[in-house]
């Protein structure tokens, strides 16, 4: 009886005939690439069999995307004032054009890898002339997966609007005494793109080019970058590439991406290998040697040791790698009050404000701990 064995040949798949059917099942005949190939064959088969819209029809008020359901993007909505951001758009992605982007407040049309996106930012306190120092914030993910791999948007996202961001930026600017910017990542908070494609180098390139445009347009000399969770991945990546970052604050940061991906792959009922290719993710920890040594940035990492979203060990690994590379990061332990012990965004913005005012590491550390104590009153 004739059997077949699938082997990988670049992007092609060839089927070799074997003399005996039992030979097809012999694991010794498989190359190292074949288990990975098998995962991707199953993944694409499930994608082909997926029924678009099925999960969203079942939960009209709380849109979901099944593990293998393809997103259906739409034209980017121009969110203004108190209009809340849309969960369905964040889940499925959006597209724009250079012409449409020109009509969006503080929209920047940026092209990376042959594709353009409209990246939106929310400034407060920028002067008409020179802005020597500007604080920039990058938020975390708003799309999560449950244990079965189903994607959904966090409730906090749909409570946000341009007005709420403007209010937060006004408060942050007041504390810092400097201009501040909320820079929206692709696919969320008014920027076009697909939030399903986060973690990849293209997202980092879009954010870096956005900073280039902001720097030129508003005559900025240096940035203090702050990023929470996956926004921390962006900040760590920008540290690896830029020489105009005077300080960085990373809270609950996704800074060792492959470690965290492996951690979650072991905890989902549906194997992570079926959902995404973690090997293609950009991992900042791999490029720490590229961080500028000519004018060393001041690096703060804030962690809750009980973090249940981005494991503490992965954040500690990043800090230790920085120290091995000759840097002196300040690692501050803080207490997040949410059930997952993860949300430290306000701690990070407070730290960045104090750094911008020239306060010492001891003063920053004291202020973070005082914020912790205030939470229990």
mmCIF file of C-alpha atoms in Angstrom:
data_model
loop_
_atom_site.group_PDB
_atom_site.id
_atom_site.type_symbol
_atom_site.label_atom_id
_atom_site.label_comp_id
_atom_site.label_asym_id
_atom_site.label_seq_id
_atom_site.Cartn_x
_atom_site.Cartn_y
_atom_site.Cartn_z
ATOM 1 C CA UNK A 1 0.000 0.000 0.000
ATOM 2 C CA UNK A 2 1.399 3.384 -1.002
ATOM 3 C CA UNK A 3 2.002 6.068 1.652
ATOM 4 C CA UNK A 4 3.107 9.681 1.684
ATOM 5 C CA UNK A 5 5.373 11.832 3.836
ATOM 6 C CA UNK A 6 5.184 15.624 3.797
ATOM 7 C CA UNK A 7 8.451 17.534 3.989
ATOM 8 C CA UNK A 8 9.266 21.235 3.782
ATOM 9 C CA UNK A 9 11.168 22.779 0.894
ATOM 10 C CA UNK A 10 11.211 26.583 1.482
ATOM 11 C CA UNK A 11 7.687 27.786 0.815
ATOM 12 C CA UNK A 12 6.870 24.666 -1.178
ATOM 13 C CA UNK A 13 5.528 21.405 0.240
ATOM 14 C CA UNK A 14 6.475 18.223 -1.548
ATOM 15 C CA UNK A 15 4.958 14.786 -1.082
ATOM 16 C CA UNK A 16 7.334 11.845 -1.354
ATOM 17 C CA UNK A 17 6.015 8.405 -2.032
ATOM 18 C CA UNK A 18 7.166 5.694 0.390
ATOM 19 C CA UNK A 19 7.315 2.026 -0.056
ATOM 20 C CA UNK A 20 5.268 1.176 2.992
ATOM 21 C CA UNK A 21 2.364 2.970 4.694
ATOM 22 C CA UNK A 22 3.903 2.496 8.176
ATOM 23 C CA UNK A 23 6.942 4.547 7.137
ATOM 24 C CA UNK A 24 4.723 7.640 6.960
ATOM 25 C CA UNK A 25 4.281 7.555 10.712
ATOM 26 C CA UNK A 26 7.887 7.119 11.711
ATOM 27 C CA UNK A 27 8.996 10.130 13.723
ATOM 28 C CA UNK A 28 12.658 9.384 12.973
ATOM 29 C CA UNK A 29 12.044 10.277 9.334
ATOM 30 C CA UNK A 30 10.815 13.761 10.203
ATOM 31 C CA UNK A 31 13.212 16.691 9.994
ATOM 32 C CA UNK A 32 13.377 19.361 12.703
ATOM 33 C CA UNK A 33 11.211 21.674 10.584
ATOM 34 C CA UNK A 34 8.359 19.222 10.095
ATOM 35 C CA UNK A 35 6.638 19.545 13.510
ATOM 36 C CA UNK A 36 6.502 23.290 12.970
ATOM 37 C CA UNK A 37 5.207 22.735 9.440
ATOM 38 C CA UNK A 38 2.496 20.437 10.766
ATOM 39 C CA UNK A 39 1.270 23.143 13.150
ATOM 40 C CA UNK A 40 1.021 25.650 10.324
ATOM 41 C CA UNK A 41 -0.783 23.190 8.037
ATOM 42 C CA UNK A 42 -3.403 22.628 10.742
ATOM 43 C CA UNK A 43 -3.638 26.370 11.377
ATOM 44 C CA UNK A 44 -4.291 27.245 7.750
ATOM 45 C CA UNK A 45 -6.771 24.397 7.428
ATOM 46 C CA UNK A 46 -8.709 25.812 10.380
ATOM 47 C CA UNK A 47 -8.510 29.288 8.871
ATOM 48 C CA UNK A 48 -9.948 27.963 5.631
ATOM 49 C CA UNK A 49 -12.805 26.289 7.475
ATOM 50 C CA UNK A 50 -13.579 29.278 9.693
ATOM 51 C CA UNK A 51 -17.011 30.865 9.303
ATOM 52 C CA UNK A 52 -16.570 34.679 9.275
ATOM 53 C CA UNK A 53 -18.839 36.539 11.636
ATOM 54 C CA UNK A 54 -20.185 33.550 13.522
ATOM 55 C CA UNK A 55 -18.922 34.617 16.931
ATOM 56 C CA UNK A 56 -19.887 38.256 16.391
ATOM 57 C CA UNK A 57 -23.457 37.334 15.471
ATOM 58 C CA UNK A 58 -23.754 35.346 18.665
ATOM 59 C CA UNK A 59 -22.551 38.242 20.799
ATOM 60 C CA UNK A 60 -23.732 41.401 19.057
ATOM 61 C CA UNK A 61 -23.229 43.624 22.085
ATOM 62 C CA UNK A 62 -19.806 42.212 22.908
ATOM 63 C CA UNK A 63 -18.019 41.513 19.621
ATOM 64 C CA UNK A 64 -15.664 38.560 19.494
ATOM 65 C CA UNK A 65 -13.405 36.942 16.943
ATOM 66 C CA UNK A 66 -13.003 33.179 17.039
ATOM 67 C CA UNK A 67 -9.487 31.718 17.221
ATOM 68 C CA UNK A 68 -9.284 31.304 13.442
ATOM 69 C CA UNK A 69 -11.830 33.877 12.331
ATOM 70 C CA UNK A 70 -10.472 36.430 9.877
ATOM 71 C CA UNK A 71 -10.968 40.125 10.776
ATOM 72 C CA UNK A 72 -13.055 42.298 8.457
ATOM 73 C CA UNK A 73 -11.546 45.758 8.371
ATOM 74 C CA UNK A 74 -13.440 48.946 7.557
ATOM 75 C CA UNK A 75 -12.649 52.580 6.841
ATOM 76 C CA UNK A 76 -11.118 54.371 9.814
ATOM 77 C CA UNK A 77 -13.609 56.261 11.956
ATOM 78 C CA UNK A 78 -12.676 59.830 12.877
ATOM 79 C CA UNK A 79 -13.325 59.783 16.604
ATOM 80 C CA UNK A 80 -13.776 63.223 18.113
ATOM 81 C CA UNK A 81 -14.532 64.758 21.488
ATOM 82 C CA UNK A 82 -16.558 62.386 23.672
ATOM 83 C CA UNK A 83 -17.276 59.763 21.000
ATOM 84 C CA UNK A 84 -16.148 56.461 22.530
ATOM 85 C CA UNK A 85 -13.716 54.264 20.634
ATOM 86 C CA UNK A 86 -15.359 51.331 18.907
ATOM 87 C CA UNK A 87 -14.665 47.760 20.012
ATOM 88 C CA UNK A 88 -15.639 46.220 16.680
ATOM 89 C CA UNK A 89 -13.226 48.453 14.799
ATOM 90 C CA UNK A 90 -10.402 47.655 17.222
ATOM 91 C CA UNK A 91 -11.142 43.943 16.829
ATOM 92 C CA UNK A 92 -11.292 43.896 13.034
ATOM 93 C CA UNK A 93 -8.907 46.680 12.060
ATOM 94 C CA UNK A 94 -9.326 49.724 9.857
ATOM 95 C CA UNK A 95 -7.793 51.326 6.788
ATOM 96 C CA UNK A 96 -7.290 54.875 5.608
ATOM 97 C CA UNK A 97 -5.617 56.910 2.857
ATOM 98 C CA UNK A 98 -3.285 59.868 2.771
ATOM 99 C CA UNK A 99 -6.213 62.088 1.735
ATOM 100 C CA UNK A 100 -8.492 60.870 4.524
ATOM 101 C CA UNK A 101 -5.659 61.073 7.066
ATOM 102 C CA UNK A 102 -5.208 64.770 6.277
ATOM 103 C CA UNK A 103 -8.676 65.404 7.758
ATOM 104 C CA UNK A 104 -7.925 63.614 11.039
ATOM 105 C CA UNK A 105 -6.768 65.816 13.938
ATOM 106 C CA UNK A 106 -3.053 65.220 14.468
ATOM 107 C CA UNK A 107 -3.017 62.414 11.922
ATOM 108 C CA UNK A 108 0.274 61.330 10.323
ATOM 109 C CA UNK A 109 0.285 59.311 7.101
ATOM 110 C CA UNK A 110 3.197 56.882 7.349
ATOM 111 C CA UNK A 111 4.214 54.154 4.927
ATOM 112 C CA UNK A 112 6.133 51.069 6.039
ATOM 113 C CA UNK A 113 6.777 47.922 3.992
ATOM 114 C CA UNK A 114 4.735 49.250 1.092
ATOM 115 C CA UNK A 115 1.604 49.898 3.159
ATOM 116 C CA UNK A 116 0.395 53.164 4.658
ATOM 117 C CA UNK A 117 -1.392 53.855 7.932
ATOM 118 C CA UNK A 118 -2.787 56.961 9.565
ATOM 119 C CA UNK A 119 -1.150 57.284 12.975
ATOM 120 C CA UNK A 120 -2.888 59.656 15.374
ATOM 121 C CA UNK A 121 -1.438 61.430 18.376
ATOM 122 C CA UNK A 122 -2.979 63.471 21.173
ATOM 123 C CA UNK A 123 -0.733 66.322 22.365
ATOM 124 C CA UNK A 124 -1.026 68.719 25.247
ATOM 125 C CA UNK A 125 1.131 71.752 25.963
ATOM 126 C CA UNK A 126 3.156 71.836 22.741
ATOM 127 C CA UNK A 127 4.561 75.280 22.003
ATOM 128 C CA UNK A 128 4.349 76.854 18.551
ATOM 129 C CA UNK A 129 8.133 77.103 18.437
ATOM 130 C CA UNK A 130 10.766 74.878 20.021
ATOM 131 C CA UNK A 131 9.850 72.008 22.347
ATOM 132 C CA UNK A 132 13.098 70.898 23.918
ATOM 133 C CA UNK A 133 11.672 67.996 25.917
ATOM 134 C CA UNK A 134 8.454 66.057 25.233
ATOM 135 C CA UNK A 135 6.997 63.107 27.156
ATOM 136 C CA UNK A 136 5.346 60.392 25.047
ATOM 137 C CA UNK A 137 3.063 57.601 26.253
ATOM 138 C CA UNK A 138 2.348 54.254 24.544
ATOM 139 C CA UNK A 139 -0.607 52.249 25.861
ATOM 140 C CA UNK A 140 -0.878 48.500 26.186
ATOM 141 C CA UNK A 141 -2.970 46.005 24.241
ATOM 142 C CA UNK A 142 -6.745 46.396 24.192
ATOM 143 C CA UNK A 143 -7.350 43.006 22.556
ATOM 144 C CA UNK A 144 -7.076 39.879 24.685
ATOM 145 C CA UNK A 145 -7.639 36.148 24.185
ATOM 146 C CA UNK A 146 -9.402 33.787 26.536
ATOM 147 C CA UNK A 147 -8.190 30.266 27.256
ATOM 148 C CA UNK A 148 -9.876 29.000 24.076
ATOM 149 C CA UNK A 149 -8.147 31.605 21.904
ATOM 150 C CA UNK A 150 -11.252 33.773 21.335
ATOM 151 C CA UNK A 151 -10.352 37.456 20.897
ATOM 152 C CA UNK A 152 -12.223 40.290 22.589
ATOM 153 C CA UNK A 153 -11.743 43.963 23.462
ATOM 154 C CA UNK A 154 -11.277 45.117 27.053
ATOM 155 C CA UNK A 155 -14.089 47.041 28.705
ATOM 156 C CA UNK A 156 -11.766 49.901 29.603
ATOM 157 C CA UNK A 157 -11.129 50.624 25.911
ATOM 158 C CA UNK A 158 -14.751 51.344 25.029
ATOM 159 C CA UNK A 159 -14.951 53.763 27.939
ATOM 160 C CA UNK A 160 -12.162 55.825 26.400
ATOM 161 C CA UNK A 161 -12.577 58.679 23.914
ATOM 162 C CA UNK A 162 -10.465 61.549 22.556
ATOM 163 C CA UNK A 163 -11.895 63.650 25.401
ATOM 164 C CA UNK A 164 -10.761 61.246 28.135
ATOM 165 C CA UNK A 165 -7.287 61.002 26.587
ATOM 166 C CA UNK A 166 -7.099 64.803 26.377
ATOM 167 C CA UNK A 167 -8.001 65.076 30.066
ATOM 168 C CA UNK A 168 -5.339 62.517 31.058
ATOM 169 C CA UNK A 169 -2.706 64.266 28.950
ATOM 170 C CA UNK A 170 -3.585 67.647 30.485
ATOM 171 C CA UNK A 171 -3.117 66.214 33.969
ATOM 172 C CA UNK A 172 0.170 64.547 33.017
ATOM 173 C CA UNK A 173 1.515 67.729 31.428
ATOM 174 C CA UNK A 174 0.622 69.700 34.554
ATOM 175 C CA UNK A 175 2.564 67.267 36.747
ATOM 176 C CA UNK A 176 5.570 67.242 34.429
ATOM 177 C CA UNK A 177 5.689 70.908 33.496
ATOM 178 C CA UNK A 178 6.449 69.833 29.920
ATOM 179 C CA UNK A 179 4.489 69.004 26.757
ATOM 180 C CA UNK A 180 3.141 65.462 26.542
ATOM 181 C CA UNK A 181 1.784 63.212 23.786
ATOM 182 C CA UNK A 182 -0.354 60.068 23.707
ATOM 183 C CA UNK A 183 0.803 58.219 20.579
ATOM 184 C CA UNK A 184 -1.846 55.741 19.376
ATOM 185 C CA UNK A 185 -0.566 52.360 18.236
ATOM 186 C CA UNK A 186 -1.820 50.903 14.918
ATOM 187 C CA UNK A 187 -5.461 49.852 14.905
ATOM 188 C CA UNK A 188 -6.518 51.452 18.181
ATOM 189 C CA UNK A 189 -7.300 54.845 19.739
ATOM 190 C CA UNK A 190 -7.954 56.439 16.344
ATOM 191 C CA UNK A 191 -4.980 55.096 14.351
ATOM 192 C CA UNK A 192 -5.625 52.900 11.325
ATOM 193 C CA UNK A 193 -4.204 49.396 11.077
ATOM 194 C CA UNK A 194 -4.862 45.945 12.485
ATOM 195 C CA UNK A 195 -4.290 45.378 16.199
ATOM 196 C CA UNK A 196 -4.199 41.635 15.404
ATOM 197 C CA UNK A 197 -0.782 42.277 13.830
ATOM 198 C CA UNK A 198 0.830 43.735 16.940
ATOM 199 C CA UNK A 199 4.231 42.563 18.227
ATOM 200 C CA UNK A 200 5.835 42.751 14.766
ATOM 201 C CA UNK A 201 8.665 44.998 13.661
ATOM 202 C CA UNK A 202 6.338 46.972 11.374
ATOM 203 C CA UNK A 203 4.450 48.352 14.399
ATOM 204 C CA UNK A 204 7.724 49.540 15.894
ATOM 205 C CA UNK A 205 8.736 51.148 12.585
ATOM 206 C CA UNK A 206 5.424 53.025 12.391
ATOM 207 C CA UNK A 207 5.897 54.375 15.918
ATOM 208 C CA UNK A 208 9.501 55.385 15.277
ATOM 209 C CA UNK A 209 8.634 57.196 12.069
ATOM 210 C CA UNK A 210 5.755 58.926 13.866
ATOM 211 C CA UNK A 211 8.270 60.239 16.409
ATOM 212 C CA UNK A 212 10.467 61.433 13.537
ATOM 213 C CA UNK A 213 7.562 63.396 12.079
ATOM 214 C CA UNK A 214 6.572 64.812 15.472
ATOM 215 C CA UNK A 215 10.165 65.783 16.171
ATOM 216 C CA UNK A 216 10.412 67.665 12.897
ATOM 217 C CA UNK A 217 6.970 69.265 13.046
ATOM 218 C CA UNK A 218 7.208 70.468 16.655
ATOM 219 C CA UNK A 219 10.972 71.071 16.865
ATOM 220 C CA UNK A 220 11.577 68.491 19.609
ATOM 221 C CA UNK A 221 15.096 67.990 20.957
ATOM 222 C CA UNK A 222 14.582 64.875 23.108
ATOM 223 C CA UNK A 223 11.900 62.446 24.266
ATOM 224 C CA UNK A 224 11.050 60.809 27.559
ATOM 225 C CA UNK A 225 9.185 57.637 26.578
ATOM 226 C CA UNK A 226 6.715 55.794 28.773
ATOM 227 C CA UNK A 227 5.076 52.496 27.846
ATOM 228 C CA UNK A 228 2.765 50.136 29.683
ATOM 229 C CA UNK A 229 2.617 46.378 29.027
ATOM 230 C CA UNK A 230 2.883 45.907 25.221
ATOM 231 C CA UNK A 231 3.518 49.646 25.032
ATOM 232 C CA UNK A 232 6.654 48.765 26.964
ATOM 233 C CA UNK A 233 7.712 46.562 24.054
ATOM 234 C CA UNK A 234 7.480 49.652 21.830
ATOM 235 C CA UNK A 235 9.529 51.778 24.252
ATOM 236 C CA UNK A 236 12.206 49.094 24.658
ATOM 237 C CA UNK A 237 12.359 48.698 20.885
ATOM 238 C CA UNK A 238 12.716 52.465 20.373
ATOM 239 C CA UNK A 239 15.531 52.489 22.946
ATOM 240 C CA UNK A 240 17.314 49.985 20.725
ATOM 241 C CA UNK A 241 17.030 52.269 17.694
ATOM 242 C CA UNK A 242 17.024 55.929 18.700
ATOM 243 C CA UNK A 243 19.576 58.346 20.138
ATOM 244 C CA UNK A 244 17.106 61.120 21.062
ATOM 245 C CA UNK A 245 15.576 59.309 24.069
ATOM 246 C CA UNK A 246 16.862 60.878 27.290
ATOM 247 C CA UNK A 247 14.828 58.605 29.578
ATOM 248 C CA UNK A 248 12.431 55.675 29.398
ATOM 249 C CA UNK A 249 9.894 54.299 31.863
ATOM 250 C CA UNK A 250 8.523 50.812 31.242
ATOM 251 C CA UNK A 251 5.696 49.454 33.412
ATOM 252 C CA UNK A 252 4.675 45.774 33.470
ATOM 253 C CA UNK A 253 6.572 45.625 30.219
ATOM 254 C CA UNK A 254 6.386 43.009 27.501
ATOM 255 C CA UNK A 255 10.132 43.312 27.022
ATOM 256 C CA UNK A 256 11.038 39.632 26.653
ATOM 257 C CA UNK A 257 8.394 38.699 24.111
ATOM 258 C CA UNK A 258 9.352 35.144 23.264
ATOM 259 C CA UNK A 259 9.572 34.179 26.948
ATOM 260 C CA UNK A 260 6.068 35.506 27.601
ATOM 261 C CA UNK A 261 4.679 33.869 24.443
ATOM 262 C CA UNK A 262 5.974 30.492 25.578
ATOM 263 C CA UNK A 263 4.526 31.088 29.039
ATOM 264 C CA UNK A 264 1.029 31.654 27.646
ATOM 265 C CA UNK A 265 1.246 28.894 25.029
ATOM 266 C CA UNK A 266 1.481 26.386 27.869
ATOM 267 C CA UNK A 267 -1.621 27.775 29.578
ATOM 268 C CA UNK A 268 -4.170 27.955 26.762
ATOM 269 C CA UNK A 269 -6.373 25.049 25.833
ATOM 270 C CA UNK A 270 -5.672 25.854 22.195
ATOM 271 C CA UNK A 271 -1.924 25.710 21.478
ATOM 272 C CA UNK A 272 -0.446 29.132 20.774
ATOM 273 C CA UNK A 273 1.386 27.790 17.747
ATOM 274 C CA UNK A 274 -1.971 27.506 16.016
ATOM 275 C CA UNK A 275 -2.825 31.137 16.741
ATOM 276 C CA UNK A 276 0.363 33.008 15.847
ATOM 277 C CA UNK A 277 3.985 32.588 14.878
ATOM 278 C CA UNK A 278 5.830 33.839 17.966
ATOM 279 C CA UNK A 279 9.161 33.374 16.189
ATOM 280 C CA UNK A 280 8.245 36.320 13.941
ATOM 281 C CA UNK A 281 7.592 38.717 16.858
ATOM 282 C CA UNK A 282 9.997 41.555 17.511
ATOM 283 C CA UNK A 283 11.776 40.935 20.816
ATOM 284 C CA UNK A 284 13.552 43.980 22.317
ATOM 285 C CA UNK A 285 15.720 41.879 24.612
ATOM 286 C CA UNK A 286 17.529 40.485 21.559
ATOM 287 C CA UNK A 287 18.841 43.925 20.530
ATOM 288 C CA UNK A 288 19.869 45.498 23.835
ATOM 289 C CA UNK A 289 23.407 45.840 22.492
ATOM 290 C CA UNK A 290 22.050 48.521 20.117
ATOM 291 C CA UNK A 291 21.003 50.902 22.918
ATOM 292 C CA UNK A 292 22.955 54.145 22.653
ATOM 293 C CA UNK A 293 26.055 54.299 24.848
ATOM 294 C CA UNK A 294 27.190 57.739 23.689
ATOM 295 C CA UNK A 295 24.522 59.498 25.741
ATOM 296 C CA UNK A 296 23.081 56.762 27.933
ATOM 297 C CA UNK A 297 19.324 57.039 28.544
ATOM 298 C CA UNK A 298 17.979 56.831 32.078
ATOM 299 C CA UNK A 299 15.958 53.588 32.170
ATOM 300 C CA UNK A 300 13.286 52.773 34.756
ATOM 301 C CA UNK A 301 11.433 49.451 34.883
ATOM 302 C CA UNK A 302 8.396 49.236 37.199
ATOM 303 C CA UNK A 303 7.094 45.758 38.031
ATOM 304 C CA UNK A 304 4.613 44.072 40.310
ATOM 305 C CA UNK A 305 6.198 40.741 41.354
ATOM 306 C CA UNK A 306 2.698 39.214 41.353
ATOM 307 C CA UNK A 307 1.930 40.248 37.754
ATOM 308 C CA UNK A 308 -0.361 37.596 36.224
ATOM 309 C CA UNK A 309 -0.291 38.973 32.674
ATOM 310 C CA UNK A 310 3.375 39.633 31.916
ATOM 311 C CA UNK A 311 5.285 37.357 34.315
ATOM 312 C CA UNK A 312 7.715 39.094 36.626
ATOM 313 C CA UNK A 313 10.573 36.761 35.659
ATOM 314 C CA UNK A 314 10.467 38.079 32.078
ATOM 315 C CA UNK A 315 10.775 41.687 33.253
ATOM 316 C CA UNK A 316 13.616 40.766 35.604
ATOM 317 C CA UNK A 317 15.373 38.995 32.726
ATOM 318 C CA UNK A 318 15.272 42.230 30.687
ATOM 319 C CA UNK A 319 16.712 44.248 33.597
ATOM 320 C CA UNK A 320 19.522 41.753 34.070
ATOM 321 C CA UNK A 321 20.333 41.782 30.368
ATOM 322 C CA UNK A 322 20.568 45.585 30.486
ATOM 323 C CA UNK A 323 22.987 45.355 33.411
ATOM 324 C CA UNK A 324 25.069 42.740 31.623
ATOM 325 C CA UNK A 325 25.301 45.148 28.662
ATOM 326 C CA UNK A 326 26.723 47.829 30.944
ATOM 327 C CA UNK A 327 23.613 49.896 31.684
ATOM 328 C CA UNK A 328 22.230 50.787 35.104
ATOM 329 C CA UNK A 329 18.435 50.436 34.941
ATOM 330 C CA UNK A 330 16.392 51.335 38.001
ATOM 331 C CA UNK A 331 14.068 48.451 38.844
ATOM 332 C CA UNK A 332 11.224 49.550 41.119
ATOM 333 C CA UNK A 333 8.704 47.105 42.584
ATOM 334 C CA UNK A 334 5.176 48.504 42.770
ATOM 335 C CA UNK A 335 1.713 47.274 43.680
ATOM 336 C CA UNK A 336 -0.970 47.073 40.994
ATOM 337 C CA UNK A 337 -4.483 47.014 42.458
ATOM 338 C CA UNK A 338 -6.299 45.312 39.566
ATOM 339 C CA UNK A 339 -7.110 41.586 39.950
ATOM 340 C CA UNK A 340 -4.296 40.631 37.552
ATOM 341 C CA UNK A 341 -1.777 42.817 39.420
ATOM 342 C CA UNK A 342 -0.733 44.318 36.093
ATOM 343 C CA UNK A 343 -1.920 47.926 35.643
ATOM 344 C CA UNK A 344 0.899 50.318 36.539
ATOM 345 C CA UNK A 345 0.373 52.901 33.795
ATOM 346 C CA UNK A 346 -0.298 55.771 36.212
ATOM 347 C CA UNK A 347 2.785 54.851 38.240
ATOM 348 C CA UNK A 348 4.807 55.083 35.046
ATOM 349 C CA UNK A 349 3.469 58.465 34.016
ATOM 350 C CA UNK A 350 4.138 59.816 37.509
ATOM 351 C CA UNK A 351 7.725 58.553 37.354
ATOM 352 C CA UNK A 352 8.237 60.102 33.907
ATOM 353 C CA UNK A 353 6.879 63.453 35.138
ATOM 354 C CA UNK A 354 9.319 63.473 38.042
ATOM 355 C CA UNK A 355 12.237 62.466 35.820
ATOM 356 C CA UNK A 356 11.415 65.335 33.443
ATOM 357 C CA UNK A 357 11.673 67.733 36.395
ATOM 358 C CA UNK A 358 15.128 66.459 37.262
ATOM 359 C CA UNK A 359 14.226 64.616 40.445
ATOM 360 C CA UNK A 360 16.558 61.916 41.724
ATOM 361 C CA UNK A 361 16.069 58.157 41.542
ATOM 362 C CA UNK A 362 15.413 58.110 45.299
ATOM 363 C CA UNK A 363 12.681 60.746 44.901
ATOM 364 C CA UNK A 364 11.090 58.844 42.014
ATOM 365 C CA UNK A 365 11.159 55.603 43.989
ATOM 366 C CA UNK A 366 9.640 57.330 47.039
ATOM 367 C CA UNK A 367 6.842 58.871 44.963
ATOM 368 C CA UNK A 368 5.959 55.503 43.392
ATOM 369 C CA UNK A 369 5.773 53.861 46.813
ATOM 370 C CA UNK A 370 3.655 56.733 48.155
ATOM 371 C CA UNK A 371 1.238 56.165 45.260
ATOM 372 C CA UNK A 372 1.049 52.533 46.358
ATOM 373 C CA UNK A 373 0.121 53.595 49.889
ATOM 374 C CA UNK A 374 -2.517 56.032 48.641
ATOM 375 C CA UNK A 375 -4.272 53.184 46.861
ATOM 376 C CA UNK A 376 -5.006 51.468 50.178
ATOM 377 C CA UNK A 377 -6.595 54.485 51.865
#
